[in-house]
Structures are given as C-alpha cells and as structure tokens.
Coordinates of C-alpha atoms in Angstrom, one line a residue:
M29 CA -76.3 232.5 126.7
A30 CA -76.1 235.9 124.8
T31 CA -79.7 236.8 123.3
V32 CA -79.5 236.7 119.5
S33 CA -82.4 237.2 117.1
N34 CA -84.3 234.2 116.1
P35 CA -83.1 232.0 113.4
R36 CA -84.9 232.1 110.2
D37 CA -85.0 228.2 110.2
P38 CA -87.7 226.9 112.8
N39 CA -86.8 223.2 112.2
T40 CA -82.9 223.4 113.6
L41 CA -82.3 223.6 117.5
S42 CA -78.9 224.7 116.8
N43 CA -77.7 228.2 117.7
Y44 CA -76.4 229.0 114.2
N45 CA -76.9 232.8 114.6
N46 CA -74.0 232.8 117.0
W47 CA -71.8 230.3 115.1
R48 CA -71.4 229.3 111.6
S49 CA -69.8 225.9 110.4
A50 CA -67.4 226.9 107.7
H51 CA -65.6 223.5 107.2
I52 CA -66.5 219.9 108.0
T53 CA -64.1 216.9 107.8
A54 CA -65.9 213.7 108.3
N55 CA -64.1 210.6 109.1
F56 CA -66.1 207.6 108.9
E57 CA -65.7 203.7 108.8
I58 CA -68.6 201.9 107.4
L59 CA -69.4 198.8 109.6
F60 CA -71.9 196.9 107.3
E61 CA -72.5 194.0 110.0
Q62 CA -73.2 196.3 112.8
K63 CA -75.2 198.8 110.3
K64 CA -73.3 201.8 111.9
L65 CA -71.0 204.5 110.7
V66 CA -68.2 205.1 113.5
G67 CA -65.7 207.8 113.4
N68 CA -65.5 211.4 114.0
V69 CA -66.4 215.0 112.7
V70 CA -64.5 218.1 112.9
H71 CA -66.2 221.5 112.6
R72 CA -64.4 224.7 112.1
F73 CA -66.9 227.2 113.6
R74 CA -66.5 230.9 112.9
S75 CA -68.1 233.2 115.6
T76 CA -70.8 235.6 114.0
T77 CA -71.5 237.8 117.0
D78 CA -69.9 240.4 119.3
A79 CA -71.8 238.7 122.3
Q80 CA -69.0 236.0 122.4
S81 CA -71.2 233.1 123.2
K82 CA -69.6 230.5 125.3
E83 CA -71.9 227.5 124.0
I84 CA -72.4 225.9 120.7
I85 CA -75.5 224.0 120.4
L86 CA -75.9 221.3 117.5
D87 CA -78.6 219.4 116.2
T88 CA -78.5 215.7 116.9
S89 CA -81.0 212.7 116.8
H90 CA -80.4 209.2 118.3
L91 CA -76.5 209.6 118.1
D92 CA -73.9 207.8 120.3
I93 CA -71.7 210.6 121.1
G94 CA -68.1 210.1 122.7
E95 CA -65.3 212.6 123.5
I96 CA -65.6 216.3 122.2
K97 CA -62.4 218.5 121.8
V98 CA -62.5 222.1 121.4
D99 CA -59.3 223.1 119.9
G100 CA -57.6 220.0 120.7
Q101 CA -58.6 220.0 124.4
P102 CA -61.4 217.9 126.0
S103 CA -64.5 219.9 126.5
K104 CA -67.7 219.5 128.6
W105 CA -70.9 218.8 126.8
E106 CA -74.3 217.6 127.4
L107 CA -77.5 216.4 125.7
L108 CA -80.3 218.7 126.4
A109 CA -84.0 217.4 126.7
P110 CA -85.2 216.3 123.3
L111 CA -87.8 218.1 121.4
E112 CA -89.3 216.0 118.8
P113 CA -89.6 215.9 115.7
L114 CA -86.4 217.9 115.8
G115 CA -84.2 215.5 117.9
T116 CA -82.0 216.3 120.9
P117 CA -80.0 219.6 121.0
L118 CA -76.0 219.0 122.0
K119 CA -74.8 221.6 124.1
I120 CA -71.0 222.2 124.0
S121 CA -69.5 224.4 126.8
L122 CA -66.6 226.9 125.8
E123 CA -63.7 228.0 128.3
K124 CA -64.2 231.3 126.7
G125 CA -66.1 233.3 124.2
V126 CA -64.6 234.0 120.8
E127 CA -64.5 237.5 119.0
R128 CA -66.5 238.1 115.9
E129 CA -64.9 236.0 112.8
G130 CA -62.6 234.2 115.2
M131 CA -62.4 230.3 114.5
I132 CA -62.6 227.4 116.6
E133 CA -62.3 223.6 115.8
V134 CA -64.9 221.2 117.3
D135 CA -63.7 217.4 116.9
I136 CA -66.7 215.0 117.9
A137 CA -66.5 211.4 118.4
V138 CA -69.8 209.8 117.2
K139 CA -71.5 206.6 116.0
T140 CA -74.8 206.3 114.3
T141 CA -77.4 204.0 116.2
D142 CA -80.1 201.5 114.7
K143 CA -82.5 204.6 115.1
C144 CA -80.7 206.7 112.5
T145 CA -83.2 207.9 110.2
A146 CA -80.8 209.2 107.5
L147 CA -79.1 205.7 106.5
Q148 CA -80.6 202.9 104.7
W149 CA -78.7 199.3 105.2
L150 CA -79.6 196.6 102.6
T151 CA -78.7 193.0 102.6
P152 CA -77.3 191.3 99.9
A153 CA -80.7 189.9 99.0
Q154 CA -82.1 193.3 98.7
T155 CA -79.8 194.5 96.0
S156 CA -80.0 193.6 92.4
N157 CA -77.3 191.1 92.1
K158 CA -77.7 189.8 95.6
K159 CA -73.8 189.6 96.3
H160 CA -72.9 192.5 98.7
P161 CA -74.5 194.6 101.3
Y162 CA -75.3 198.1 100.4
M163 CA -75.9 201.3 102.3
F164 CA -77.0 204.9 101.2
S165 CA -78.0 208.2 103.0
Q166 CA -80.8 210.5 102.6
C167 CA -80.4 213.6 104.7
Q168 CA -83.2 215.8 103.2
A169 CA -84.9 217.4 104.9
I170 CA -83.6 217.2 108.7
H171 CA -81.9 213.6 108.8
A172 CA -78.2 214.7 108.7
R173 CA -78.5 215.3 112.5
S174 CA -78.9 211.5 112.7
I175 CA -75.5 210.9 111.1
F176 CA -73.4 213.5 112.9
P177 CA -73.9 216.6 115.2
C178 CA -74.3 219.5 113.0
Q179 CA -76.1 222.9 112.3
D180 CA -78.9 221.0 110.3
T181 CA -80.5 223.7 108.4
P182 CA -80.2 225.0 104.6
D183 CA -79.3 228.3 106.2
V184 CA -75.7 227.2 106.8
K185 CA -73.4 226.1 104.0
S186 CA -69.8 224.4 104.4
T187 CA -67.1 223.1 102.5
I188 CA -66.6 219.4 103.3
D189 CA -63.8 216.7 103.2
F190 CA -65.0 213.3 103.4
N191 CA -62.7 210.5 104.5
I192 CA -64.6 207.1 104.3
T193 CA -63.4 203.8 104.9
S194 CA -65.3 200.8 103.6
P195 CA -64.8 197.2 102.2
L196 CA -66.7 198.2 99.0
P197 CA -66.7 201.1 96.6
V198 CA -67.9 204.7 98.2
K199 CA -69.6 207.6 96.4
T200 CA -70.3 211.0 98.3
S201 CA -71.3 214.3 97.5
G202 CA -67.6 215.4 97.0
L203 CA -65.1 215.1 94.0
P204 CA -63.0 212.0 94.4
L205 CA -59.3 212.5 95.5
Q206 CA -57.1 209.3 95.6
K207 CA -58.0 206.0 97.1
S208 CA -55.3 204.7 99.6
S209 CA -55.2 201.3 100.8
E210 CA -55.9 200.2 104.6
A211 CA -54.2 197.4 106.4
Q212 CA -57.2 195.9 108.2
S213 CA -59.6 193.6 106.7
G214 CA -59.4 194.6 103.1
N215 CA -60.8 198.1 104.0
Q216 CA -60.2 201.0 101.6
L217 CA -60.1 204.7 102.5
Y218 CA -62.0 206.6 100.0
R219 CA -61.2 210.4 100.2
F220 CA -63.4 213.4 98.6
N221 CA -63.8 217.0 98.8
Q222 CA -66.6 219.4 98.2
S223 CA -64.8 222.8 97.8
V224 CA -68.3 224.6 97.2
P225 CA -70.1 225.4 100.3
I226 CA -73.1 223.2 100.8
P227 CA -76.1 222.7 103.4
S228 CA -76.1 219.8 105.8
Y229 CA -79.1 218.2 103.6
L230 CA -76.7 217.7 100.9
F231 CA -74.1 215.5 102.8
A232 CA -74.4 212.2 101.1
I233 CA -72.5 209.0 101.1
A234 CA -73.2 205.5 99.4
S235 CA -71.3 202.3 99.5
G236 CA -71.9 199.0 97.9
D237 CA -70.9 196.9 94.9
V238 CA -70.9 199.6 92.2
S239 CA -69.2 200.0 88.8
E240 CA -68.8 203.1 86.5
A241 CA -69.4 203.8 83.0
S242 CA -68.9 207.3 81.0
I243 CA -72.3 208.9 80.0
G244 CA -70.6 212.1 78.8
P245 CA -67.5 214.1 78.7
R246 CA -67.9 215.1 82.5
S247 CA -70.4 212.4 83.5
V248 CA -70.6 209.0 84.6
V249 CA -73.2 206.7 85.8
A250 CA -72.4 204.2 88.6
T251 CA -74.6 201.4 89.6
S252 CA -74.7 197.6 90.4
P253 CA -72.4 195.8 87.8
D254 CA -75.2 193.6 86.4
K255 CA -77.2 196.7 85.6
L256 CA -74.4 198.9 84.2
D257 CA -75.1 198.5 80.6
E258 CA -78.7 199.3 80.5
C259 CA -78.1 202.1 82.8
K260 CA -75.5 203.7 80.6
W261 CA -77.9 203.2 77.5
E262 CA -80.6 205.1 79.2
L263 CA -78.7 208.1 80.3
E264 CA -75.8 208.6 77.7
A265 CA -78.2 210.2 74.8
D266 CA -79.3 213.2 77.2
T267 CA -77.0 213.9 80.0
E268 CA -74.4 216.3 78.4
N269 CA -77.3 217.6 76.2
F270 CA -79.0 218.6 79.4
I271 CA -76.1 220.4 80.8
N272 CA -75.2 222.3 77.7
T273 CA -78.9 223.5 77.5
I274 CA -79.2 224.6 81.0
E275 CA -75.7 226.4 81.0
K276 CA -77.2 228.4 78.3
I277 CA -80.4 229.2 80.4
V278 CA -78.3 230.3 83.6
Y279 CA -74.4 230.1 83.3
P280 CA -71.7 227.4 83.4
Y281 CA -72.0 224.4 85.6
A282 CA -70.0 224.8 88.9
W283 CA -69.5 221.5 90.5
G284 CA -66.8 220.1 88.0
Q285 CA -68.5 216.6 87.3
Y286 CA -72.2 215.7 87.0
N287 CA -72.7 211.8 87.6
V288 CA -75.5 209.9 88.6
L289 CA -75.6 207.0 91.0
I290 CA -78.4 204.5 90.3
L291 CA -79.7 203.1 93.7
P292 CA -81.3 200.0 94.7
P293 CA -85.0 200.2 94.3
S294 CA -85.8 201.1 97.9
F295 CA -84.7 204.5 97.3
P296 CA -87.7 206.8 98.5
Y297 CA -87.5 209.6 95.9
G298 CA -87.1 209.9 92.1
G299 CA -83.9 211.6 92.8
M300 CA -81.8 213.5 95.5
E301 CA -79.8 216.1 94.1
N302 CA -76.6 215.5 96.0
P303 CA -73.9 217.6 94.3
I304 CA -71.3 215.6 92.1
F305 CA -73.4 212.5 92.4
T306 CA -77.3 212.7 91.9
F307 CA -78.8 209.6 93.7
A308 CA -81.7 208.3 91.5
T309 CA -84.1 205.7 91.7
P310 CA -83.9 202.6 89.4
S311 CA -87.4 203.4 88.0
I312 CA -86.0 206.0 85.6
I313 CA -84.4 202.9 84.0
S314 CA -87.6 202.1 81.9
K315 CA -85.5 200.9 78.6
D316 CA -87.2 203.5 76.6
R317 CA -85.5 206.8 77.6
E318 CA -88.8 208.2 78.7
N319 CA -88.2 208.8 82.1
V320 CA -84.9 211.0 81.9
D321 CA -86.7 214.1 82.8
V322 CA -86.1 213.1 86.5
I323 CA -82.2 213.9 85.3
A324 CA -82.9 217.1 83.9
H325 CA -84.9 217.9 87.2
E326 CA -81.9 216.7 89.3
L327 CA -79.2 218.6 87.1
A328 CA -81.3 221.7 87.4
H329 CA -80.9 221.4 91.2
S330 CA -77.3 222.0 90.7
W331 CA -78.1 225.7 90.4
S332 CA -81.5 225.9 92.0
G333 CA -81.1 224.3 95.5
N334 CA -77.4 223.5 95.6
L335 CA -75.8 226.7 94.7
V336 CA -79.0 228.9 95.6
T337 CA -80.9 227.5 98.5
N338 CA -84.0 228.1 100.5
C339 CA -83.0 229.2 104.0
S340 CA -85.6 226.9 105.6
W341 CA -88.2 224.2 104.5
E342 CA -90.8 226.9 104.9
H343 CA -89.5 228.4 101.8
F344 CA -89.0 225.0 99.9
W345 CA -90.7 226.3 96.8
L346 CA -87.5 228.3 96.1
N347 CA -85.6 225.1 95.7
E348 CA -88.2 223.0 94.0
G349 CA -90.3 225.4 92.2
W350 CA -87.2 226.9 90.5
T351 CA -86.0 223.5 89.7
V352 CA -89.3 222.3 87.8
Y353 CA -89.2 225.7 86.1
L354 CA -85.6 225.0 84.8
E355 CA -86.2 221.6 84.1
R356 CA -89.1 222.3 81.9
R357 CA -87.3 225.1 80.2
I358 CA -84.4 222.3 79.3
L359 CA -87.2 220.2 78.0
A360 CA -88.5 223.1 75.9
A361 CA -85.2 223.9 74.3
I362 CA -84.9 220.1 73.3
H363 CA -88.4 219.2 72.5
G364 CA -90.2 222.3 71.8
E365 CA -92.2 224.8 73.7
A366 CA -95.4 222.7 73.4
Y367 CA -93.5 219.8 75.4
R368 CA -93.0 222.4 78.3
H369 CA -96.7 223.0 78.4
F370 CA -97.4 219.3 78.2
S371 CA -95.2 218.6 81.1
S372 CA -96.8 221.3 82.9
I373 CA -100.1 219.9 82.4
I374 CA -98.9 216.5 84.3
G375 CA -97.7 218.8 86.9
W376 CA -100.9 220.5 87.4
K377 CA -102.7 217.1 87.7
A378 CA -100.0 216.3 90.6
L379 CA -100.7 219.7 92.2
T380 CA -104.5 219.0 92.1
D381 CA -104.0 215.6 93.7
S382 CA -101.8 216.9 96.5
V383 CA -104.2 219.8 97.3
E384 CA -107.3 217.3 97.3
H385 CA -105.2 214.9 99.8
F386 CA -104.4 217.5 102.3
G387 CA -107.5 219.7 101.7
H388 CA -107.9 222.8 100.0
D389 CA -107.5 224.9 103.2
H390 CA -104.7 223.1 104.5
E391 CA -101.4 224.8 105.5
F392 CA -99.2 222.6 103.6
T393 CA -100.9 223.8 100.3
K394 CA -99.4 227.2 100.8
L395 CA -96.4 228.3 98.9
I396 CA -94.8 229.6 102.3
T397 CA -95.8 227.2 105.0
D398 CA -95.7 227.5 108.7
L399 CA -93.6 224.6 109.9
K400 CA -92.9 225.7 113.6
G401 CA -92.9 222.4 115.7
K402 CA -93.6 220.2 112.7
D403 CA -91.5 217.9 110.7
P404 CA -90.7 219.1 107.2
D405 CA -91.3 215.5 105.8
D406 CA -94.8 215.6 106.8
A407 CA -95.3 218.8 104.3
F408 CA -93.4 217.1 101.5
S409 CA -95.8 216.9 98.6
S410 CA -95.9 218.4 94.9
V411 CA -97.1 221.6 96.1
P412 CA -93.8 223.6 96.2
Y413 CA -92.8 221.7 93.0
E414 CA -95.8 222.6 91.1
K415 CA -97.3 225.7 92.7
G416 CA -93.9 227.2 92.9
F417 CA -93.5 226.4 89.3
N418 CA -96.8 228.1 88.4
F419 CA -95.7 231.3 90.2
L420 CA -92.5 231.6 88.3
F421 CA -94.3 230.8 85.0
H422 CA -97.0 233.4 86.0
L423 CA -94.1 236.0 86.5
E424 CA -92.5 235.0 83.2
N425 CA -95.9 235.8 81.5
L426 CA -96.4 239.0 83.3
V427 CA -93.2 240.5 82.5
G428 CA -92.6 238.5 79.3
K429 CA -90.4 235.7 78.5
P430 CA -87.4 238.0 77.0
K431 CA -87.2 240.1 80.1
F432 CA -87.6 237.2 82.6
D433 CA -84.9 235.3 80.8
K434 CA -82.4 238.2 81.6
F435 CA -83.6 237.8 85.4
I436 CA -82.6 234.2 85.6
P437 CA -78.7 234.5 85.6
H438 CA -79.0 237.6 87.7
Y439 CA -80.9 235.9 90.3
F440 CA -78.6 232.8 90.4
T441 CA -75.5 235.1 90.4
T442 CA -77.0 237.4 93.3
F443 CA -77.7 234.3 95.7
K444 CA -74.8 232.1 94.5
C445 CA -73.4 230.0 97.4
K446 CA -76.1 231.8 99.7
S447 CA -79.5 230.9 101.2
L448 CA -82.6 233.2 101.1
D449 CA -86.0 233.5 101.7
S450 CA -89.1 234.5 99.7
Y451 CA -89.0 237.9 100.7
E452 CA -85.4 238.5 99.6
F453 CA -86.6 236.7 96.3
K454 CA -89.4 239.3 95.9
A455 CA -87.2 242.3 96.7
T456 CA -84.6 241.0 94.2
I457 CA -86.9 240.7 91.3
L458 CA -88.7 244.1 92.3
D459 CA -85.3 245.7 92.2
F460 CA -84.1 244.2 88.9
F461 CA -87.1 245.4 87.0
K462 CA -87.4 248.8 88.6
S463 CA -85.8 250.8 85.8
D464 CA -88.5 249.2 83.5
A465 CA -91.4 251.1 84.1
E466 CA -93.9 248.6 82.8
A467 CA -92.7 245.4 84.2
S468 CA -92.2 247.4 87.3
K469 CA -95.8 248.4 87.7
L470 CA -97.1 244.9 86.9
L471 CA -94.8 243.4 89.6
N472 CA -95.6 245.8 92.1
E473 CA -99.2 245.4 91.5
L474 CA -99.2 241.7 91.8
D475 CA -100.8 240.3 94.8
W476 CA -97.7 238.8 96.4
D477 CA -99.5 237.8 99.6
T478 CA -102.0 235.8 98.0
W479 CA -99.5 233.8 96.1
F480 CA -97.3 233.5 99.1
Y481 CA -99.9 232.5 101.7
A482 CA -103.3 231.6 100.1
P483 CA -103.9 227.7 100.3
G484 CA -105.2 225.7 97.7
L485 CA -104.8 225.9 93.9
P486 CA -103.6 228.9 92.3
P487 CA -105.1 230.3 89.0
K488 CA -104.7 227.7 86.3
P489 CA -102.6 229.1 83.4
Q490 CA -103.6 228.8 79.8
F491 CA -101.3 225.7 78.9
D492 CA -100.7 224.8 75.0
T493 CA -102.8 221.6 75.1
S494 CA -101.6 220.3 71.7
L495 CA -99.8 217.2 72.9
V496 CA -102.7 216.3 75.1
D497 CA -105.7 216.7 73.0
V498 CA -104.9 213.3 71.2
V499 CA -105.1 211.5 74.5
Y500 CA -108.1 213.5 75.8
A501 CA -109.9 212.3 72.7
L502 CA -108.8 208.6 73.3
A503 CA -110.2 209.1 76.7
R504 CA -113.5 210.3 75.9
Q505 CA -113.8 207.3 73.6
W506 CA -113.4 205.0 76.7
Q507 CA -115.8 207.0 78.5
S508 CA -118.4 206.4 75.9
L509 CA -118.1 202.7 76.3
P510 CA -120.2 200.4 76.6
E511 CA -122.8 202.4 74.7
S512 CA -120.7 203.5 71.8
S513 CA -119.4 201.4 68.9
F514 CA -115.6 202.1 69.8
K515 CA -113.4 198.9 69.8
P516 CA -110.2 199.4 71.8
Q517 CA -107.1 198.1 69.9
A518 CA -103.3 198.1 70.8
S519 CA -102.9 200.7 67.5
D520 CA -104.8 203.3 69.6
L521 CA -101.5 204.0 71.5
E522 CA -99.3 204.1 68.4
G523 CA -97.1 207.2 68.1
L524 CA -97.8 208.1 71.7
T525 CA -95.1 208.8 74.1
A526 CA -95.1 207.1 77.6
N527 CA -95.8 210.6 79.0
Q528 CA -98.8 211.1 76.8
I529 CA -100.0 207.6 77.9
L530 CA -99.9 208.8 81.6
V531 CA -102.1 211.7 80.7
F532 CA -104.5 209.6 79.3
L533 CA -104.6 207.5 82.2
E534 CA -104.6 210.4 84.5
Q535 CA -107.8 211.8 82.7
I536 CA -109.6 208.5 83.3
L537 CA -108.5 208.7 86.9
R538 CA -110.2 212.1 87.2
W539 CA -113.7 210.9 86.3
E540 CA -116.3 211.1 89.0
Q541 CA -117.7 207.8 87.7
P542 CA -115.1 205.3 87.5
L543 CA -114.3 202.8 84.6
R544 CA -116.2 199.7 84.9
P545 CA -114.0 196.8 86.1
E546 CA -114.4 194.7 83.1
L547 CA -113.3 197.8 81.1
S548 CA -110.4 198.4 83.3
K549 CA -109.2 194.8 82.6
L550 CA -109.7 195.1 78.8
M551 CA -107.7 198.2 78.9
G552 CA -104.7 196.4 80.5
E553 CA -104.9 193.6 78.3
V554 CA -105.4 195.3 75.0
Y555 CA -102.7 198.0 75.6
G556 CA -100.4 195.6 77.8
L557 CA -100.4 198.1 80.4
S558 CA -100.2 195.7 83.4
K559 CA -97.0 194.2 81.9
S560 CA -95.3 197.7 81.2
E561 CA -91.7 197.8 82.2
N562 CA -92.2 201.5 82.7
I563 CA -93.3 202.1 86.2
E564 CA -94.8 205.2 85.6
V565 CA -97.2 203.6 83.5
A566 CA -97.7 200.3 85.3
N567 CA -98.2 202.5 88.5
L568 CA -101.0 204.7 87.1
Y569 CA -102.8 201.9 85.3
F570 CA -102.9 200.1 88.7
Q571 CA -104.7 203.2 90.3
V572 CA -107.1 203.1 87.5
G573 CA -107.9 199.5 88.0
M574 CA -108.4 200.1 91.8
K575 CA -110.4 202.9 91.5
A576 CA -112.6 200.8 89.0
G577 CA -112.8 197.8 91.6
D578 CA -111.0 195.5 89.1
Q579 CA -109.7 192.7 91.3
S580 CA -107.3 191.6 88.7
V581 CA -104.9 194.5 89.5
I582 CA -104.6 193.7 93.4
E583 CA -102.0 191.1 93.0
P584 CA -99.6 193.0 90.5
T585 CA -100.1 196.0 92.6
A586 CA -98.9 194.0 95.7
E587 CA -96.1 192.6 93.6
L588 CA -95.0 196.2 92.4
L589 CA -95.0 197.3 95.9
G590 CA -92.2 194.7 96.8
R591 CA -90.1 196.0 94.0
I592 CA -90.0 199.7 94.2
G593 CA -89.6 202.1 97.1
R594 CA -90.0 205.4 95.5
M595 CA -92.9 207.2 97.5
K596 CA -94.3 208.7 94.3
F597 CA -95.4 205.2 93.6
V598 CA -95.8 203.6 97.1
R599 CA -98.0 206.1 99.0
P600 CA -100.6 206.4 96.2
L601 CA -100.6 202.7 95.5
F602 CA -101.3 201.8 99.2
R603 CA -103.8 204.5 99.6
N604 CA -105.7 203.0 96.6
L605 CA -105.0 199.3 97.7
Q606 CA -106.5 199.7 101.3
K607 CA -109.9 201.2 99.6
I608 CA -110.3 198.2 97.5
N609 CA -108.7 195.5 100.0
R610 CA -107.6 196.8 103.2
A611 CA -106.3 193.4 104.3
V612 CA -104.2 193.0 101.4
A613 CA -102.9 196.4 101.8
L614 CA -101.9 195.8 105.4
E615 CA -100.6 192.4 104.5
T616 CA -98.4 193.8 101.9
F617 CA -96.9 196.5 104.0
E618 CA -96.2 193.9 106.7
K619 CA -94.3 191.9 104.2
Y620 CA -92.1 194.7 102.6
K621 CA -92.0 197.2 105.3
E622 CA -88.1 196.4 106.1
F623 CA -87.5 196.9 102.2
Y624 CA -88.8 200.5 102.4
H625 CA -86.5 203.4 103.5
P626 CA -87.3 204.7 107.1
I627 CA -88.7 207.9 105.7
C628 CA -91.0 206.1 103.1
R629 CA -91.9 203.6 105.8
A630 CA -92.9 206.2 108.4
M631 CA -94.9 208.0 105.8
V632 CA -97.1 204.9 104.7
E633 CA -97.7 204.2 108.2
K634 CA -99.3 207.5 108.4
D635 CA -101.3 207.0 105.4
L636 CA -102.3 203.5 106.5
F637 CA -103.0 204.0 110.2
G638 CA -104.3 207.5 110.4
K639 CA -101.5 209.4 111.9
K640 CA -101.8 212.2 109.7
E641 CA -100.4 215.7 110.5
N642 CA -102.9 218.4 110.6

C-alpha cells in the first residue's frame, strides 16, 4: 500500500487519507423480531492521492458482511485482525488504482449483529404506551461502524440518502422524501436525503410508534402518541425563538427543518444533535418548561459540530465548548446576561465534579486529549463542554465582546462543511485579529499551551452571582441547622426557578460535612423534592440524601434508575448508591441493565466494577 501521512484521527482504522466517501446510500430493512438491520450500503469514494492506492480500508465492528462490489463487479475483501476498542478493519482490494479525484462506487451487503453498539432495540414493554417495539441509533462517538462499514471519523463528511423499510414510522438525520408502500408484510419504504455533508457519527435512524405535532413554522416534535400533547406544550413556546436568536448571532439555519424526536427513557444522553431531528431524552419534558435549555444546546450544534466539526475526538471541545458557548448566548439574549452567568456557574460545578472524578492530573481533564488506543466514550464528561466554554468565554473577555461577536460568524463561515483541529482554530482567530493591534497583542501573549494541554481546572472567571446569591443564602441557613432558629418552610422556594433549586442542592452537595440524615429527610418533605417531576431536581436531591446517609432516599433512587437511562443521572446515582448500599446498587443494576442503552450499560459497569480507564 502506498504510504501516506498519518490521519488526524487516531480512533479510525480506515485509510481515509487515500479515499474520501463523498456520498452514502443506505438501504436497510428494520427487522424488529431479529433485532437487526439488513440491507446494503453504497459508498461513492473519491481518490485523494496521486499514489493510486489499490485498497480501501473501512471501519467495522461486529458486522455480518456479504458480497462487496466495486463499480458493479464482485471484489475481493477480507477482515483484518481486530484492534479493540476500534473494531475490525475491512480491506477491499481493487483491480487497479484510481487517479486523484477519480470516483469509484463500492456496494457492501451488510447485516448488523446482536453485538452492535449503536442500536438499541426496545420491547413494547419498554415504551411509554407499551404497544409496539422501538429502535433507535446512537452513533457518537465511534459506533456507526457497528451499523455499516464506513470511514468512522468526524474528519470525513458525506451526503446521504436513506431508504429504510419498516412496519413502523421512521425518522432519520435527513429530510423526508415521499413515502411509498411495500407489498410484503405491511412494511413501508421511508426515503430521506441529507444534502449537507455530515460525518458518520451523525448517521441516525429511529423507528417506532411515533406521531408528530407542529412546534413552530419549521419544526415538529415527534414522540409516542400518548405523550404528544405534553411534548408539544413543553417545546412550542421556545423552539422558534431559539432558532431566530442564534441566527442573529451566527448566520441563517442551514438544514431546512429543525425537529425534535423525544425518545423512550433509556436514551443515554440529554440530546443527540442528529441533523434535522434532534434525538432528545424525555427527562426534558418536566411539565414546567424549565429543562428546554437542552434544546438550545442541541440546536446550537446545527452550527457547532454539525456544520463545523472537530476532526477527531481529541479536539472534542471544538464541538462542545462552542455549543455550550452558543447555547448560553441564546439564553442571554432571551433571559438577560445574568442568566448566562448563572448557567455558567452550574456548568462550573459540573466541570469541578468531572475533574474530581478523573483526578486533577488526568489526561481526560485536558482540553486536547490523547486518545490513541483509547475508546473516546471513556473520555466523555463535562470537561470538553465546560472547559471549552470557559476558554471561549476567556477569549471573549480578552478581546471584548463586540469584537468577539464579529469573529463568531467568520469562524463558522471559514469552516462551514469542514472539520478542523485546535491548531487551525488558533491560527484562524490570530489571523482574524491581526489588523487589530491591541487584540492581536493579547491573543499572541495568551498561554495557548496551558489552555490546550494543562490538566485540571482552568482559572475560574468572575461570574455575575446575582441569580445564585439568594440560593447560596438559603443553603447557609440549612448549614446553620440544628443550632440556629431557622425553620424550613415550602415558601423558601417561592419564586425560584428549577435551575436555582439545582444550584441550592449543588451547594449542599459541596459541603465537606454532609447534611444530617434527619435534615435531608426534612428537606425532601418540606420542599417536596423527593416527589418532583423534574428529574434534574429529584436526581440531585437523592444525591444529597445519599451523601447524608439518609436511608429514605434509597428506594426512590432505585425506582428512578428504572425509569431513566440518561447517563447524566444514571452514573452519579449509581456511584452514590453503591457508597450508601452497594448491595442495592448491584441489585438495581442487575434488574435494569437490559433497559439501559449499551453505551450506558458499559459505562456503569466500569463505575461499579472498577474497570476504569487510566
């Protein structure tokens, strides 16, 4: 094979420096009873070197591969030795090389297997109305390779046609085309097109008993029919407002429609920014519109991540740090600048928790991480989100907000439909401000290497605390018990948002001396926290209780762990539950492990059984 420079992404085994997938056609039938996707995938590859490579190497993981054709003719292929955690490379041999910019078409027959890590199959009993099965994909970070052979790297982007056959409605990360009937067994063919090039991790399919309702002029929410009205109410007040707001900050929305699919409760993330259809956790449907910030975040990904993408998971902060930054700019425009600082204070607590979990000197607490030979899922935490945000917030304060505001659309125009690394980001901002002597001097004097490579916490900014001071004061009153005359009453929380209540609970979690068990129980009773329908609130209250040694929260914690599969809640709850009662933690995990998504299940196993990456 011709030698080429090393690719920028260490988490792919593909030779994507020789070939680039320009277009993918995915033809799949969804077989619910067998829990498989069956069909074929057609790649149009463009040669990118003069060396005329005679082999294409693709990422795969636990796939059942059938015939492979190159330009319509059967081709020789073999699976090379597996290299975990990156899967098994697929080598396709070509009769002859292809000149630079030349195109070839590779058609691969493929079935997923029961070891597929990207798909979750739910029985009717695991859905909200318990009538039909359900399936959905989650390809980030390196799980697309367990659905079909691909260049599973964010450094490659392709347009995609989806042709999906299913007995139940289908949603994908493409715009719907017409639906045509199929003769056999009541199946329908659902067709979609994604005309904006996207990386493999944004390949998305879901199918189940879902209905749609409008939540704006270019948006629908899709979910189980029995949940449709409450989901519509939760999202219709804010979605279009969010879109209009961010369009003023960056530039117009590029994807046509912005829709939200509210998934069953075992979905492992708050949201997944799949283009056209954000996949979202039902935990945002809190019946108080207090958790829709998740939608602001996933919407912001339409620019940061989906249009402008980190070239590898080592530079994940470029996706998530920018997205948190834009999310908070949306919130500031709608609720005021103090709210942006308030949200940042909540984020700082999450960052502190992640750094303490890994350890202050851990590789995964750096802005740019070394993921060679590692599973990117193991590095997943709030670090790229919040340390990335704090870096951008620092740059904004360094050059001044009005100047930084002009850089934002420039950055997103420069790298539109491209992938980049942190060094290109640095070069771009230095170049943008080179004619501004003051800003240029400040940026060139900045200690970039410390920001990029130092582990642990960055310098803490001076946040506006006006929205947290009231809850800090309330937390201090609880800290004064039982010595003081403070008598907790339900009215203590009057006028506070759910997010302010979260900060109150986070303050208590921070205490070196935990709350006494009887006071934790009193707090739950007086404030109604243990019965809150807002999972964000209930989850934090249970953590406070477990840290306090309050036995009364063990049972509701175990019950909540059977209702929600979002890792943000599941992992900390299990970590705390095993500290107060390991037997109950293990029993609860055993009871619900099939309910959790494979990614979530694997991470909780590492938390509970000590298989943590170093």
